[in-house]
Coordinates of C-alpha atoms in Angstrom, one line a residue:
X203 CA 118.0 81.8 112.5
X204 CA 117.6 84.8 114.8
X205 CA 114.6 85.6 116.8
X206 CA 112.8 88.9 116.4
X207 CA 111.3 90.5 119.6
X208 CA 108.6 93.1 119.0
X209 CA 108.3 96.3 121.0
X210 CA 105.7 94.7 123.3
X211 CA 108.2 92.0 124.2
X212 CA 106.7 89.1 122.4
X213 CA 109.2 86.7 120.8
X214 CA 108.7 86.0 117.1
X215 CA 106.3 88.8 116.8
X216 CA 105.7 90.2 113.3
X217 CA 106.7 93.4 111.6
X218 CA 104.8 95.9 109.5
X219 CA 104.6 95.3 105.8
X220 CA 106.8 98.4 105.4
X221 CA 109.5 96.9 107.5
X222 CA 109.4 93.7 105.5
X223 CA 109.5 95.7 102.2
X224 CA 112.5 97.7 103.5
X225 CA 114.4 94.5 104.4
X226 CA 113.5 92.6 101.2
X227 CA 112.3 95.0 98.5
X228 CA 112.4 92.6 95.6
X229 CA 110.4 89.9 97.2
X230 CA 107.9 92.5 98.6
X231 CA 107.4 94.0 95.2
X232 CA 106.8 90.5 93.7
X233 CA 104.3 89.6 96.4
X234 CA 102.4 92.9 96.1
X235 CA 102.2 92.5 92.3
X236 CA 100.7 89.0 92.8
X237 CA 98.1 90.4 95.2
X238 CA 97.4 93.4 92.9
X239 CA 96.7 91.1 90.0
X240 CA 93.3 90.0 91.5
X241 CA 90.8 91.5 93.9
X242 CA 89.8 88.5 96.0
X243 CA 92.2 86.2 97.9
X244 CA 91.9 83.4 100.5
X245 CA 92.3 84.1 104.2
X246 CA 92.7 81.3 106.7
X247 CA 91.8 81.9 110.3
X248 CA 91.1 79.6 113.3
X249 CA 87.6 78.7 114.4
X250 CA 86.6 78.5 118.1
X251 CA 87.4 74.8 118.1
X252 CA 90.9 75.4 116.6
X253 CA 90.0 74.0 113.1
X254 CA 90.9 76.1 110.1
X255 CA 88.4 78.3 108.3
X256 CA 89.1 79.8 104.8
X257 CA 87.2 82.7 103.4
X258 CA 87.5 85.2 100.6
X259 CA 89.0 88.6 101.4
X260 CA 90.1 91.8 99.7
X261 CA 93.3 93.2 101.0
X262 CA 95.0 96.6 100.8
X263 CA 98.7 97.7 101.0
X264 CA 98.5 101.3 102.2
X265 CA 101.0 103.5 104.2
X266 CA 103.5 100.7 104.7
X267 CA 100.8 98.4 106.2
X268 CA 98.8 95.4 105.0
X269 CA 95.2 95.9 105.9
X270 CA 92.1 93.7 106.2
X271 CA 88.7 95.3 106.2
X272 CA 85.6 93.2 107.1
X273 CA 81.9 93.4 107.6
X274 CA 80.8 93.7 111.3
X275 CA 80.3 90.4 113.0
X276 CA 81.8 88.4 110.1
X277 CA 83.0 84.9 111.1
X278 CA 86.6 85.8 110.0
X279 CA 86.5 88.9 112.2
X280 CA 85.3 86.9 115.2
X281 CA 88.0 84.3 114.5
X282 CA 90.7 87.0 114.5
X283 CA 89.3 88.5 117.8
X284 CA 89.8 85.1 119.5
X285 CA 93.1 84.2 117.8
X286 CA 94.9 86.8 115.7
X287 CA 96.9 84.4 113.7
X288 CA 96.2 84.2 110.0
X289 CA 97.5 82.9 106.7
X290 CA 96.7 84.7 103.4
X291 CA 97.2 83.3 100.0
X292 CA 97.1 85.3 96.8
X293 CA 94.6 84.3 94.2
X294 CA 96.5 82.1 91.8
X295 CA 94.5 83.2 88.8
X296 CA 93.1 81.2 85.9
X297 CA 94.7 78.1 84.6
X298 CA 97.8 76.3 85.9
X299 CA 100.7 78.7 85.1
X300 CA 100.5 80.9 88.2
X301 CA 102.5 83.7 86.5
X302 CA 104.6 85.3 89.2
X303 CA 104.4 82.3 91.5
X304 CA 102.3 81.3 94.4
X305 CA 102.6 83.8 97.4
X306 CA 101.5 83.5 101.0
X307 CA 101.7 85.8 104.0
X308 CA 101.3 84.7 107.6
X309 CA 101.1 86.8 110.7
X310 CA 98.8 88.3 113.3
X311 CA 95.9 90.7 112.7
X312 CA 95.5 93.5 115.1
X313 CA 92.1 95.4 115.1
X314 CA 92.2 99.1 114.8
X315 CA 89.9 100.4 117.6
X316 CA 86.9 102.4 116.7
X317 CA 88.2 105.4 118.7
X318 CA 91.3 105.5 116.4
X319 CA 89.2 107.7 114.0
X320 CA 92.2 109.1 112.2
X321 CA 93.5 105.7 111.0
X322 CA 90.0 104.5 110.2
X323 CA 89.2 107.7 108.3
X324 CA 92.4 107.4 106.2
X325 CA 91.6 103.8 105.3
X326 CA 87.9 104.7 104.5
X327 CA 89.0 107.6 102.3
X328 CA 91.2 105.3 100.2
X329 CA 89.1 102.2 100.2
X330 CA 85.5 103.4 100.6
X331 CA 84.3 100.3 102.5
X332 CA 80.6 99.9 103.5
X333 CA 80.1 101.3 107.0
X334 CA 80.4 100.1 109.7
X335 CA 83.5 97.8 109.3
X336 CA 86.2 96.0 111.2
X337 CA 89.7 97.2 110.3
X338 CA 92.8 95.1 111.0
X339 CA 96.4 95.9 110.4
X340 CA 98.8 93.1 110.2
X341 CA 102.0 92.0 111.8
X342 CA 103.8 89.9 109.2
X343 CA 105.6 86.8 110.5
X344 CA 106.3 84.9 107.3
X345 CA 106.3 85.5 103.5
X346 CA 106.6 82.6 101.1
X347 CA 106.9 82.6 97.3
X348 CA 106.9 79.4 95.3
X349 CA 107.7 79.5 91.6
X350 CA 109.2 77.5 88.8
X351 CA 112.5 78.5 87.3
X352 CA 113.7 77.5 83.9
X353 CA 110.9 74.9 83.7
X354 CA 113.2 72.7 85.8
X355 CA 113.4 73.9 89.4
X356 CA 110.8 74.4 92.0
X357 CA 112.0 77.5 93.9
X358 CA 110.7 78.3 97.4
X359 CA 111.7 81.7 99.0
X360 CA 110.9 82.0 102.7
X361 CA 111.3 85.2 104.8
X362 CA 110.8 85.6 108.5
X363 CA 111.6 88.6 110.7
X364 CA 115.2 89.0 111.7
X365 CA 116.5 86.7 108.9
X366 CA 117.3 87.2 105.2
X367 CA 115.3 85.4 102.5
X368 CA 116.1 81.7 102.4
X369 CA 115.9 80.1 98.9
X370 CA 115.4 76.4 98.3
X371 CA 115.6 74.9 94.9
X372 CA 114.3 71.4 94.0
X373 CA 114.3 69.5 90.7

């Protein structure tokens, strides 16, 4: 598998949602549809001691980016300030069918500074969050979709920057 180097020189850095969607439009469309099906999803961050924390979160796909908006001083925002790594799982919905499959996105969350008033205003115009708020854009490092095919195969699709989707099938 190839290694992606971001413009700031970090190896294995992420890409924007738009770059992922351009590289893998079918998987991106499926993932966005899963997130659009419900309002609240599960965000995993890392606590100060390194243990995982999961919390509910609303997400937005706008202008080729995946955005997280949060209340000021929220634990998840504090976690992301310390360590920007996250994992986000779409709400699986009611029952056990998980129509559309289970989807997860991993990456890094980068806070939009308060002095970037143009970006924050565009987001606020679209989303209308309560003021004040933390705003994070994401760098996507992995997208995973798990589904059942023909009621026989467990299918896992995995995408990482710099590589095509890898599909694994198990019976």
